[in-house]
Amino acid sequence: MPHPVRVLPSLLSADFAHLADELARCAAAGAKSLHVDVMDAHFVPNLTIGPFIVEAMRRSTDLHLDVHLMMTDPLRYVDDFRKAGADAITIHVEAVGPRSMAQAIDRVRATGAQVGLAFNPDTNPELWLPHLARVDLAMFMTVYPGFGGQAFIPQVRPYIRAVRAALPNLAIQVDGGINRETIPLVIADGADRLGCGNAFFKDKDPAGFLAWAEAQGT
Ligand code: DX5
Ligand code: ZN
């Protein structure tokens, strides 16, 4: 395991009527990074957060902001999200396609943010290994993106194992249906970053959940 296991609370499950309180709750629970789901109502059938909200988050937390762009045209917005305060920006390989991927990575890198590539559950990452070798993060969707609270898709597990075997030092994040049952499985496969929406925010003791989850990596 190249990096210690970290839980990233996925703010899609937070109470947006009390956003500053929710960000403070994440920090108090021990989170170091927060996962922000940007959905454009085109790449996925839901519409969520724009740069304006990321900028508001940035004003009320010092935590690392991990921005997940579920967008058909992510490159059009990467500068705006970076200016708003994104520390890491992840784009979907399905949105960019193989021919434009090298340039797309350069484009995100030029913003100064860390660069991630995300994979839908039925995308085989093996074809994308040369690109993964140039980025900071692989993000495996373990649900079809669009909504929190869905069930984990176990068919993604061999893909996680293949990328971990090929790139031992790459940060590997999982996103969707990550909870007390699935965390031991994905850590065994090689994931070291856990995006957790419902499992974190609906727990009576989020700090206890986070400590438990991170300890599964040791
Ligand atoms: C799904 C999002 C996830 C989601 C995870 O499209 O990208 O980040 O918020 O939520 P849970 O952990 O509840 O499945
Ligand atoms: Zn996400």
JSON list of C-alpha atoms and ligand atoms in Angstrom, two decimals:
[
{"chain": "A", "resi": 1, "resn": "MET", "atom": "CA", "xyz": [0.00, 0.00, 0.00]},
{"chain": "A", "resi": 2, "resn": "PRO", "atom": "CA", "xyz": [1.77, 3.16, -1.18]},
{"chain": "A", "resi": 3, "resn": "HIS", "atom": "CA", "xyz": [-0.15, 5.71, 0.88]},
{"chain": "A", "resi": 4, "resn": "PRO", "atom": "CA", "xyz": [-2.01, 5.54, 4.18]},
{"chain": "A", "resi": 5, "resn": "VAL", "atom": "CA", "xyz": [-5.73, 4.91, 3.75]},
{"chain": "A", "resi": 6, "resn": "ARG", "atom": "CA", "xyz": [-7.77, 8.12, 3.88]},
{"chain": "A", "resi": 7, "resn": "VAL", "atom": "CA", "xyz": [-11.51, 8.73, 4.05]},
{"chain": "A", "resi": 8, "resn": "LEU", "atom": "CA", "xyz": [-12.83, 11.58, 1.92]},
{"chain": "A", "resi": 9, "resn": "PRO", "atom": "CA", "xyz": [-16.33, 12.61, 3.02]},
{"chain": "A", "resi": 10, "resn": "SER", "atom": "CA", "xyz": [-18.43, 13.05, -0.13]},
{"chain": "A", "resi": 11, "resn": "LEU", "atom": "CA", "xyz": [-20.33, 16.29, 0.38]},
{"chain": "A", "resi": 12, "resn": "LEU", "atom": "CA", "xyz": [-23.22, 15.20, -1.82]},
{"chain": "A", "resi": 13, "resn": "SER", "atom": "CA", "xyz": [-24.59, 13.60, 1.36]},
{"chain": "A", "resi": 14, "resn": "ALA", "atom": "CA", "xyz": [-24.07, 16.73, 3.50]},
{"chain": "A", "resi": 15, "resn": "ASP", "atom": "CA", "xyz": [-26.81, 19.13, 4.57]},
{"chain": "A", "resi": 16, "resn": "PHE", "atom": "CA", "xyz": [-26.29, 22.07, 2.20]},
{"chain": "A", "resi": 17, "resn": "ALA", "atom": "CA", "xyz": [-28.55, 24.30, 4.29]},
{"chain": "A", "resi": 18, "resn": "HIS", "atom": "CA", "xyz": [-25.74, 24.19, 6.86]},
{"chain": "A", "resi": 19, "resn": "LEU", "atom": "CA", "xyz": [-22.70, 23.85, 4.65]},
{"chain": "A", "resi": 20, "resn": "ALA", "atom": "CA", "xyz": [-20.15, 25.62, 6.88]},
{"chain": "A", "resi": 21, "resn": "ASP", "atom": "CA", "xyz": [-21.25, 23.47, 9.85]},
{"chain": "A", "resi": 22, "resn": "GLU", "atom": "CA", "xyz": [-20.92, 20.32, 7.75]},
{"chain": "A", "resi": 23, "resn": "LEU", "atom": "CA", "xyz": [-17.40, 21.29, 6.63]},
{"chain": "A", "resi": 24, "resn": "ALA", "atom": "CA", "xyz": [-16.47, 21.90, 10.27]},
{"chain": "A", "resi": 25, "resn": "ARG", "atom": "CA", "xyz": [-17.98, 18.52, 11.19]},
{"chain": "A", "resi": 26, "resn": "CYS", "atom": "CA", "xyz": [-15.75, 16.82, 8.60]},
{"chain": "A", "resi": 27, "resn": "ALA", "atom": "CA", "xyz": [-12.65, 18.54, 9.96]},
{"chain": "A", "resi": 28, "resn": "ALA", "atom": "CA", "xyz": [-13.61, 17.67, 13.55]},
{"chain": "A", "resi": 29, "resn": "ALA", "atom": "CA", "xyz": [-14.05, 14.03, 12.53]},
{"chain": "A", "resi": 30, "resn": "GLY", "atom": "CA", "xyz": [-10.46, 13.97, 11.25]},
{"chain": "A", "resi": 31, "resn": "ALA", "atom": "CA", "xyz": [-10.96, 14.29, 7.48]},
{"chain": "A", "resi": 32, "resn": "LYS", "atom": "CA", "xyz": [-8.02, 15.76, 5.58]},
{"chain": "A", "resi": 33, "resn": "SER", "atom": "CA", "xyz": [-9.70, 16.00, 2.19]},
{"chain": "A", "resi": 34, "resn": "LEU", "atom": "CA", "xyz": [-13.29, 16.55, 1.04]},
{"chain": "A", "resi": 35, "resn": "HIS", "atom": "CA", "xyz": [-14.85, 15.06, -2.07]},
{"chain": "A", "resi": 36, "resn": "VAL", "atom": "CA", "xyz": [-16.96, 17.47, -4.16]},
{"chain": "A", "resi": 37, "resn": "ASP", "atom": "CA", "xyz": [-19.29, 16.02, -6.81]},
{"chain": "A", "resi": 38, "resn": "VAL", "atom": "CA", "xyz": [-19.85, 18.25, -9.82]},
{"chain": "A", "resi": 39, "resn": "MET", "atom": "CA", "xyz": [-22.65, 16.98, -12.09]},
{"chain": "A", "resi": 40, "resn": "ASP", "atom": "CA", "xyz": [-23.75, 18.70, -15.29]},
{"chain": "A", "resi": 41, "resn": "ALA", "atom": "CA", "xyz": [-27.13, 17.02, -16.00]},
{"chain": "A", "resi": 42, "resn": "HIS", "atom": "CA", "xyz": [-25.61, 15.66, -19.24]},
{"chain": "A", "resi": 43, "resn": "PHE", "atom": "CA", "xyz": [-22.73, 13.31, -18.44]},
{"chain": "A", "resi": 44, "resn": "VAL", "atom": "CA", "xyz": [-24.89, 12.13, -15.52]},
{"chain": "A", "resi": 45, "resn": "PRO", "atom": "CA", "xyz": [-28.63, 12.63, -14.89]},
{"chain": "A", "resi": 46, "resn": "ASN", "atom": "CA", "xyz": [-28.21, 15.04, -11.98]},
{"chain": "A", "resi": 47, "resn": "LEU", "atom": "CA", "xyz": [-27.18, 18.67, -11.48]},
{"chain": "A", "resi": 48, "resn": "THR", "atom": "CA", "xyz": [-25.18, 19.74, -8.45]},
{"chain": "A", "resi": 49, "resn": "ILE", "atom": "CA", "xyz": [-22.30, 22.07, -7.67]},
{"chain": "A", "resi": 50, "resn": "GLY", "atom": "CA", "xyz": [-20.62, 24.84, -9.70]},
{"chain": "A", "resi": 51, "resn": "PRO", "atom": "CA", "xyz": [-17.47, 26.89, -9.03]},
{"chain": "A", "resi": 52, "resn": "PHE", "atom": "CA", "xyz": [-19.56, 29.37, -7.03]},
{"chain": "A", "resi": 53, "resn": "ILE", "atom": "CA", "xyz": [-20.24, 26.77, -4.33]},
{"chain": "A", "resi": 54, "resn": "VAL", "atom": "CA", "xyz": [-16.65, 25.50, -4.35]},
{"chain": "A", "resi": 55, "resn": "GLU", "atom": "CA", "xyz": [-15.55, 29.08, -3.75]},
{"chain": "A", "resi": 56, "resn": "ALA", "atom": "CA", "xyz": [-17.94, 29.32, -0.79]},
{"chain": "A", "resi": 57, "resn": "MET", "atom": "CA", "xyz": [-16.53, 26.06, 0.59]},
{"chain": "A", "resi": 58, "resn": "ARG", "atom": "CA", "xyz": [-13.01, 27.37, 0.15]},
{"chain": "A", "resi": 59, "resn": "ARG", "atom": "CA", "xyz": [-13.86, 30.38, 2.31]},
{"chain": "A", "resi": 60, "resn": "SER", "atom": "CA", "xyz": [-15.00, 28.19, 5.18]},
{"chain": "A", "resi": 61, "resn": "THR", "atom": "CA", "xyz": [-12.45, 25.35, 5.21]},
{"chain": "A", "resi": 62, "resn": "ASP", "atom": "CA", "xyz": [-8.71, 24.81, 4.84]},
{"chain": "A", "resi": 63, "resn": "LEU", "atom": "CA", "xyz": [-9.15, 21.13, 4.00]},
{"chain": "A", "resi": 64, "resn": "HIS", "atom": "CA", "xyz": [-7.97, 19.73, 0.68]},
{"chain": "A", "resi": 65, "resn": "LEU", "atom": "CA", "xyz": [-10.81, 19.92, -1.88]},
{"chain": "A", "resi": 66, "resn": "ASP", "atom": "CA", "xyz": [-11.02, 16.93, -4.22]},
{"chain": "A", "resi": 67, "resn": "VAL", "atom": "CA", "xyz": [-13.27, 18.01, -7.09]},
{"chain": "A", "resi": 68, "resn": "HIS", "atom": "CA", "xyz": [-14.84, 15.22, -9.18]},
{"chain": "A", "resi": 69, "resn": "LEU", "atom": "CA", "xyz": [-16.07, 16.55, -12.52]},
{"chain": "A", "resi": 70, "resn": "MET", "atom": "CA", "xyz": [-18.89, 14.39, -13.87]},
{"chain": "A", "resi": 71, "resn": "MET", "atom": "CA", "xyz": [-19.17, 16.61, -16.93]},
{"chain": "A", "resi": 72, "resn": "THR", "atom": "CA", "xyz": [-19.30, 16.14, -20.69]},
{"chain": "A", "resi": 73, "resn": "ASP", "atom": "CA", "xyz": [-16.98, 19.09, -21.26]},
{"chain": "A", "resi": 74, "resn": "PRO", "atom": "CA", "xyz": [-14.77, 19.25, -18.16]},
{"chain": "A", "resi": 75, "resn": "LEU", "atom": "CA", "xyz": [-11.88, 21.18, -19.73]},
{"chain": "A", "resi": 76, "resn": "ARG", "atom": "CA", "xyz": [-14.10, 24.18, -20.28]},
{"chain": "A", "resi": 77, "resn": "TYR", "atom": "CA", "xyz": [-14.43, 24.57, -16.51]},
{"chain": "A", "resi": 78, "resn": "VAL", "atom": "CA", "xyz": [-11.13, 23.45, -15.00]},
{"chain": "A", "resi": 79, "resn": "ASP", "atom": "CA", "xyz": [-9.73, 26.98, -14.66]},
{"chain": "A", "resi": 80, "resn": "ASP", "atom": "CA", "xyz": [-12.90, 28.14, -12.93]},
{"chain": "A", "resi": 81, "resn": "PHE", "atom": "CA", "xyz": [-12.82, 25.27, -10.44]},
{"chain": "A", "resi": 82, "resn": "ARG", "atom": "CA", "xyz": [-9.13, 25.79, -9.76]},
{"chain": "A", "resi": 83, "resn": "LYS", "atom": "CA", "xyz": [-9.66, 29.53, -9.16]},
{"chain": "A", "resi": 84, "resn": "ALA", "atom": "CA", "xyz": [-12.56, 28.67, -6.88]},
{"chain": "A", "resi": 85, "resn": "GLY", "atom": "CA", "xyz": [-10.19, 26.61, -4.72]},
{"chain": "A", "resi": 86, "resn": "ALA", "atom": "CA", "xyz": [-10.00, 23.03, -6.03]},
{"chain": "A", "resi": 87, "resn": "ASP", "atom": "CA", "xyz": [-6.80, 21.29, -4.90]},
{"chain": "A", "resi": 88, "resn": "ALA", "atom": "CA", "xyz": [-7.35, 18.19, -7.03]},
{"chain": "A", "resi": 89, "resn": "ILE", "atom": "CA", "xyz": [-9.41, 17.96, -10.22]},
{"chain": "A", "resi": 90, "resn": "THR", "atom": "CA", "xyz": [-10.58, 14.62, -11.58]},
{"chain": "A", "resi": 91, "resn": "ILE", "atom": "CA", "xyz": [-12.00, 14.24, -15.07]},
{"chain": "A", "resi": 92, "resn": "HIS", "atom": "CA", "xyz": [-13.73, 11.17, -16.57]},
{"chain": "A", "resi": 93, "resn": "VAL", "atom": "CA", "xyz": [-11.91, 9.25, -19.30]},
{"chain": "A", "resi": 94, "resn": "GLU", "atom": "CA", "xyz": [-15.29, 8.58, -20.98]},
{"chain": "A", "resi": 95, "resn": "ALA", "atom": "CA", "xyz": [-15.86, 12.33, -21.36]},
{"chain": "A", "resi": 96, "resn": "VAL", "atom": "CA", "xyz": [-12.48, 13.03, -22.96]},
{"chain": "A", "resi": 97, "resn": "GLY", "atom": "CA", "xyz": [-11.76, 9.98, -25.10]},
{"chain": "A", "resi": 98, "resn": "PRO", "atom": "CA", "xyz": [-8.40, 8.41, -25.96]},
{"chain": "A", "resi": 99, "resn": "ARG", "atom": "CA", "xyz": [-7.20, 10.79, -28.68]},
{"chain": "A", "resi": 100, "resn": "SER", "atom": "CA", "xyz": [-7.48, 13.95, -26.57]},
{"chain": "A", "resi": 101, "resn": "MET", "atom": "CA", "xyz": [-6.42, 12.45, -23.26]},
{"chain": "A", "resi": 102, "resn": "ALA", "atom": "CA", "xyz": [-2.73, 13.42, -23.24]},
{"chain": "A", "resi": 103, "resn": "GLN", "atom": "CA", "xyz": [-3.61, 17.04, -23.95]},
{"chain": "A", "resi": 104, "resn": "ALA", "atom": "CA", "xyz": [-6.43, 16.98, -21.42]},
{"chain": "A", "resi": 105, "resn": "ILE", "atom": "CA", "xyz": [-4.05, 15.85, -18.70]},
{"chain": "A", "resi": 106, "resn": "ASP", "atom": "CA", "xyz": [-1.65, 18.67, -19.63]},
{"chain": "A", "resi": 107, "resn": "ARG", "atom": "CA", "xyz": [-4.54, 21.11, -19.50]},
{"chain": "A", "resi": 108, "resn": "VAL", "atom": "CA", "xyz": [-5.59, 20.10, -15.97]},
{"chain": "A", "resi": 109, "resn": "ARG", "atom": "CA", "xyz": [-1.96, 19.98, -14.85]},
{"chain": "A", "resi": 110, "resn": "ALA", "atom": "CA", "xyz": [-1.46, 23.56, -16.12]},
{"chain": "A", "resi": 111, "resn": "THR", "atom": "CA", "xyz": [-4.07, 24.81, -13.64]},
{"chain": "A", "resi": 112, "resn": "GLY", "atom": "CA", "xyz": [-1.73, 23.77, -10.83]},
{"chain": "A", "resi": 113, "resn": "ALA", "atom": "CA", "xyz": [-4.20, 21.26, -9.38]},
{"chain": "A", "resi": 114, "resn": "GLN", "atom": "CA", "xyz": [-3.46, 17.60, -8.76]},
{"chain": "A", "resi": 115, "resn": "VAL", "atom": "CA", "xyz": [-4.82, 15.54, -11.65]},
{"chain": "A", "resi": 116, "resn": "GLY", "atom": "CA", "xyz": [-7.16, 12.56, -11.43]},
{"chain": "A", "resi": 117, "resn": "LEU", "atom": "CA", "xyz": [-8.72, 10.25, -14.01]},
{"chain": "A", "resi": 118, "resn": "ALA", "atom": "CA", "xyz": [-12.09, 8.66, -13.19]},
{"chain": "A", "resi": 119, "resn": "PHE", "atom": "CA", "xyz": [-13.55, 5.45, -14.62]},
{"chain": "A", "resi": 120, "resn": "ASN", "atom": "CA", "xyz": [-17.17, 4.42, -14.85]},
{"chain": "A", "resi": 121, "resn": "PRO", "atom": "CA", "xyz": [-17.87, 0.88, -13.60]},
{"chain": "A", "resi": 122, "resn": "ASP", "atom": "CA", "xyz": [-17.86, -0.66, -17.08]},
{"chain": "A", "resi": 123, "resn": "THR", "atom": "CA", "xyz": [-14.72, 1.07, -18.35]},
{"chain": "A", "resi": 124, "resn": "ASN", "atom": "CA", "xyz": [-11.66, -1.19, -18.46]},
{"chain": "A", "resi": 125, "resn": "PRO", "atom": "CA", "xyz": [-8.74, 0.91, -17.18]},
{"chain": "A", "resi": 126, "resn": "GLU", "atom": "CA", "xyz": [-6.02, -1.25, -18.73]},
{"chain": "A", "resi": 127, "resn": "LEU", "atom": "CA", "xyz": [-6.11, 0.66, -22.01]},
{"chain": "A", "resi": 128, "resn": "TRP", "atom": "CA", "xyz": [-5.57, 3.86, -20.06]},
{"chain": "A", "resi": 129, "resn": "LEU", "atom": "CA", "xyz": [-2.48, 2.77, -18.12]},
{"chain": "A", "resi": 130, "resn": "PRO", "atom": "CA", "xyz": [-0.04, 5.01, -20.07]},
{"chain": "A", "resi": 131, "resn": "HIS", "atom": "CA", "xyz": [-2.16, 8.00, -19.11]},
{"chain": "A", "resi": 132, "resn": "LEU", "atom": "CA", "xyz": [-2.57, 6.86, -15.51]},
{"chain": "A", "resi": 133, "resn": "ALA", "atom": "CA", "xyz": [1.22, 6.78, -15.25]},
{"chain": "A", "resi": 134, "resn": "ARG", "atom": "CA", "xyz": [1.19, 10.58, -15.70]},
{"chain": "A", "resi": 135, "resn": "VAL", "atom": "CA", "xyz": [-1.46, 11.55, -13.16]},
{"chain": "A", "resi": 136, "resn": "ASP", "atom": "CA", "xyz": [-1.81, 11.72, -9.38]},
{"chain": "A", "resi": 137, "resn": "LEU", "atom": "CA", "xyz": [-4.97, 9.68, -8.91]},
{"chain": "A", "resi": 138, "resn": "ALA", "atom": "CA", "xyz": [-7.12, 6.93, -10.41]},
{"chain": "A", "resi": 139, "resn": "MET", "atom": "CA", "xyz": [-10.74, 7.14, -9.29]},
{"chain": "A", "resi": 140, "resn": "PHE", "atom": "CA", "xyz": [-12.87, 4.05, -9.70]},
{"chain": "A", "resi": 141, "resn": "MET", "atom": "CA", "xyz": [-16.60, 4.57, -9.69]},
{"chain": "A", "resi": 142, "resn": "THR", "atom": "CA", "xyz": [-18.04, 1.65, -7.77]},
{"chain": "A", "resi": 143, "resn": "VAL", "atom": "CA", "xyz": [-21.57, 2.81, -8.67]},
{"chain": "A", "resi": 144, "resn": "TYR", "atom": "CA", "xyz": [-22.89, 4.42, -11.87]},
{"chain": "A", "resi": 145, "resn": "PRO", "atom": "CA", "xyz": [-22.24, 8.08, -11.14]},
{"chain": "A", "resi": 146, "resn": "GLY", "atom": "CA", "xyz": [-25.09, 10.49, -10.52]},
{"chain": "A", "resi": 147, "resn": "PHE", "atom": "CA", "xyz": [-26.42, 9.84, -7.03]},
{"chain": "A", "resi": 148, "resn": "GLY", "atom": "CA", "xyz": [-25.32, 9.02, -3.51]},
{"chain": "A", "resi": 149, "resn": "GLY", "atom": "CA", "xyz": [-26.61, 6.02, -1.60]},
{"chain": "A", "resi": 150, "resn": "GLN", "atom": "CA", "xyz": [-26.35, 3.38, -4.35]},
{"chain": "A", "resi": 151, "resn": "ALA", "atom": "CA", "xyz": [-25.13, -0.20, -3.97]},
{"chain": "A", "resi": 152, "resn": "PHE", "atom": "CA", "xyz": [-21.45, -1.08, -4.57]},
{"chain": "A", "resi": 153, "resn": "ILE", "atom": "CA", "xyz": [-20.74, -2.83, -7.90]},
{"chain": "A", "resi": 154, "resn": "PRO", "atom": "CA", "xyz": [-18.29, -5.70, -7.19]},
{"chain": "A", "resi": 155, "resn": "GLN", "atom": "CA", "xyz": [-17.40, -6.15, -10.88]},
{"chain": "A", "resi": 156, "resn": "VAL", "atom": "CA", "xyz": [-15.07, -3.13, -10.54]},
{"chain": "A", "resi": 157, "resn": "ARG", "atom": "CA", "xyz": [-12.79, -4.98, -8.10]},
{"chain": "A", "resi": 158, "resn": "PRO", "atom": "CA", "xyz": [-10.57, -6.72, -10.72]},
{"chain": "A", "resi": 159, "resn": "TYR", "atom": "CA", "xyz": [-9.98, -3.34, -12.39]},
{"chain": "A", "resi": 160, "resn": "ILE", "atom": "CA", "xyz": [-8.71, -1.90, -9.10]},
{"chain": "A", "resi": 161, "resn": "ARG", "atom": "CA", "xyz": [-6.40, -4.87, -8.64]},
{"chain": "A", "resi": 162, "resn": "ALA", "atom": "CA", "xyz": [-5.04, -4.58, -12.19]},
{"chain": "A", "resi": 163, "resn": "VAL", "atom": "CA", "xyz": [-4.19, -0.89, -11.81]},
{"chain": "A", "resi": 164, "resn": "ARG", "atom": "CA", "xyz": [-2.64, -1.42, -8.38]},
{"chain": "A", "resi": 165, "resn": "ALA", "atom": "CA", "xyz": [-0.44, -4.18, -9.82]},
{"chain": "A", "resi": 166, "resn": "ALA", "atom": "CA", "xyz": [0.64, -2.02, -12.76]},
{"chain": "A", "resi": 167, "resn": "LEU", "atom": "CA", "xyz": [1.17, 1.23, -10.84]},
{"chain": "A", "resi": 168, "resn": "PRO", "atom": "CA", "xyz": [2.18, 0.46, -7.25]},
{"chain": "A", "resi": 169, "resn": "ASN", "atom": "CA", "xyz": [2.65, 4.11, -6.26]},
{"chain": "A", "resi": 170, "resn": "LEU", "atom": "CA", "xyz": [-0.49, 5.61, -7.74]},
{"chain": "A", "resi": 171, "resn": "ALA", "atom": "CA", "xyz": [-3.19, 6.90, -5.38]},
{"chain": "A", "resi": 172, "resn": "ILE", "atom": "CA", "xyz": [-6.32, 4.84, -6.03]},
{"chain": "A", "resi": 173, "resn": "GLN", "atom": "CA", "xyz": [-9.68, 6.18, -4.92]},
{"chain": "A", "resi": 174, "resn": "VAL", "atom": "CA", "xyz": [-13.02, 4.39, -4.89]},
{"chain": "A", "resi": 175, "resn": "ASP", "atom": "CA", "xyz": [-16.29, 6.26, -5.03]},
{"chain": "A", "resi": 176, "resn": "GLY", "atom": "CA", "xyz": [-19.81, 4.96, -4.51]},
{"chain": "A", "resi": 177, "resn": "GLY", "atom": "CA", "xyz": [-21.28, 2.48, -2.04]},
{"chain": "A", "resi": 178, "resn": "ILE", "atom": "CA", "xyz": [-18.16, 2.57, 0.15]},
{"chain": "A", "resi": 179, "resn": "ASN", "atom": "CA", "xyz": [-19.13, 1.54, 3.69]},
{"chain": "A", "resi": 180, "resn": "ARG", "atom": "CA", "xyz": [-18.20, -0.79, 6.55]},
{"chain": "A", "resi": 181, "resn": "GLU", "atom": "CA", "xyz": [-18.90, -3.87, 4.42]},
{"chain": "A", "resi": 182, "resn": "THR", "atom": "CA", "xyz": [-17.07, -2.81, 1.27]},
{"chain": "A", "resi": 183, "resn": "ILE", "atom": "CA", "xyz": [-14.08, -0.98, 2.77]},
{"chain": "A", "resi": 184, "resn": "PRO", "atom": "CA", "xyz": [-12.13, -4.15, 3.69]},
{"chain": "A", "resi": 185, "resn": "LEU", "atom": "CA", "xyz": [-12.70, -5.46, 0.14]},
{"chain": "A", "resi": 186, "resn": "VAL", "atom": "CA", "xyz": [-11.46, -2.38, -1.71]},
{"chain": "A", "resi": 187, "resn": "ILE", "atom": "CA", "xyz": [-8.46, -1.96, 0.59]},
{"chain": "A", "resi": 188, "resn": "ALA", "atom": "CA", "xyz": [-7.55, -5.59, -0.11]},
{"chain": "A", "resi": 189, "resn": "ASP", "atom": "CA", "xyz": [-7.74, -4.75, -3.82]},
{"chain": "A", "resi": 190, "resn": "GLY", "atom": "CA", "xyz": [-5.32, -1.83, -3.39]},
{"chain": "A", "resi": 191, "resn": "ALA", "atom": "CA", "xyz": [-7.49, 1.26, -2.92]},
{"chain": "A", "resi": 192, "resn": "ASP", "atom": "CA", "xyz": [-6.06, 3.84, -0.52]},
{"chain": "A", "resi": 193, "resn": "ARG", "atom": "CA", "xyz": [-8.61, 6.63, -0.77]},
{"chain": "A", "resi": 194, "resn": "LEU", "atom": "CA", "xyz": [-12.20, 6.07, 0.21]},
{"chain": "A", "resi": 195, "resn": "GLY", "atom": "CA", "xyz": [-14.89, 8.48, -0.98]},
{"chain": "A", "resi": 196, "resn": "CYS", "atom": "CA", "xyz": [-17.73, 8.06, 1.52]},
{"chain": "A", "resi": 197, "resn": "GLY", "atom": "CA", "xyz": [-21.04, 9.90, 1.30]},
{"chain": "A", "resi": 198, "resn": "ASN", "atom": "CA", "xyz": [-23.79, 8.17, 3.22]},
{"chain": "A", "resi": 199, "resn": "ALA", "atom": "CA", "xyz": [-21.45, 5.96, 5.24]},
{"chain": "A", "resi": 200, "resn": "PHE", "atom": "CA", "xyz": [-19.81, 9.04, 6.74]},
{"chain": "A", "resi": 201, "resn": "PHE", "atom": "CA", "xyz": [-22.62, 11.59, 6.99]},
{"chain": "A", "resi": 202, "resn": "LYS", "atom": "CA", "xyz": [-25.36, 9.19, 8.17]},
{"chain": "A", "resi": 203, "resn": "ASP", "atom": "CA", "xyz": [-23.17, 7.57, 10.83]},
{"chain": "A", "resi": 204, "resn": "LYS", "atom": "CA", "xyz": [-24.02, 8.59, 14.40]},
{"chain": "A", "resi": 205, "resn": "ASP", "atom": "CA", "xyz": [-20.29, 8.80, 15.05]},
{"chain": "A", "resi": 206, "resn": "PRO", "atom": "CA", "xyz": [-18.53, 10.00, 11.86]},
{"chain": "A", "resi": 207, "resn": "ALA", "atom": "CA", "xyz": [-15.21, 10.39, 13.71]},
{"chain": "A", "resi": 208, "resn": "GLY", "atom": "CA", "xyz": [-15.44, 6.79, 14.87]},
{"chain": "A", "resi": 209, "resn": "PHE", "atom": "CA", "xyz": [-16.33, 5.62, 11.38]},
{"chain": "A", "resi": 210, "resn": "LEU", "atom": "CA", "xyz": [-13.40, 7.54, 9.86]},
{"chain": "A", "resi": 211, "resn": "ALA", "atom": "CA", "xyz": [-10.91, 6.22, 12.42]},
{"chain": "A", "resi": 212, "resn": "TRP", "atom": "CA", "xyz": [-12.16, 2.67, 11.91]},
{"chain": "A", "resi": 213, "resn": "ALA", "atom": "CA", "xyz": [-11.97, 2.94, 8.11]},
{"chain": "A", "resi": 214, "resn": "GLU", "atom": "CA", "xyz": [-8.46, 4.42, 8.06]},
{"chain": "A", "resi": 215, "resn": "ALA", "atom": "CA", "xyz": [-7.24, 1.76, 10.50]},
{"chain": "A", "resi": 216, "resn": "GLN", "atom": "CA", "xyz": [-8.32, -0.98, 8.05]},
{"chain": "A", "resi": 217, "resn": "GLY", "atom": "CA", "xyz": [-5.26, -0.06, 6.00]},
{"chain": "A", "resi": 218, "resn": "THR", "atom": "CA", "xyz": [-2.76, -0.80, 8.75]},
{"chain": "B", "resi": 1, "resn": "DX5", "atom": "C1", "xyz": [-21.68, 9.38, -7.15]},
{"chain": "B", "resi": 1, "resn": "DX5", "atom": "C2", "xyz": [-20.72, 10.35, -6.51]},
{"chain": "B", "resi": 1, "resn": "DX5", "atom": "C3", "xyz": [-20.21, 9.85, -5.19]},
{"chain": "B", "resi": 1, "resn": "DX5", "atom": "C4", "xyz": [-21.30, 9.76, -4.16]},
{"chain": "B", "resi": 1, "resn": "DX5", "atom": "C5", "xyz": [-20.97, 8.71, -3.13]},
{"chain": "B", "resi": 1, "resn": "DX5", "atom": "O1", "xyz": [-21.98, 9.80, -8.42]},
{"chain": "B", "resi": 1, "resn": "DX5", "atom": "O2", "xyz": [-19.64, 10.59, -7.36]},
{"chain": "B", "resi": 1, "resn": "DX5", "atom": "O3", "xyz": [-19.14, 10.65, -4.73]},
{"chain": "B", "resi": 1, "resn": "DX5", "atom": "O4", "xyz": [-21.50, 10.99, -3.50]},
{"chain": "B", "resi": 1, "resn": "DX5", "atom": "O5", "xyz": [-22.04, 8.55, -2.25]},
{"chain": "B", "resi": 1, "resn": "DX5", "atom": "P1", "xyz": [-22.22, 7.21, -1.37]},
{"chain": "B", "resi": 1, "resn": "DX5", "atom": "O6", "xyz": [-20.98, 7.03, -0.60]},
{"chain": "B", "resi": 1, "resn": "DX5", "atom": "O7", "xyz": [-23.41, 7.51, -0.52]},
{"chain": "B", "resi": 1, "resn": "DX5", "atom": "O8", "xyz": [-22.45, 6.09, -2.35]},
{"chain": "B", "resi": 2, "resn": "ZN", "atom": "ZN", "xyz": [-17.74, 11.52, -6.57]}
]
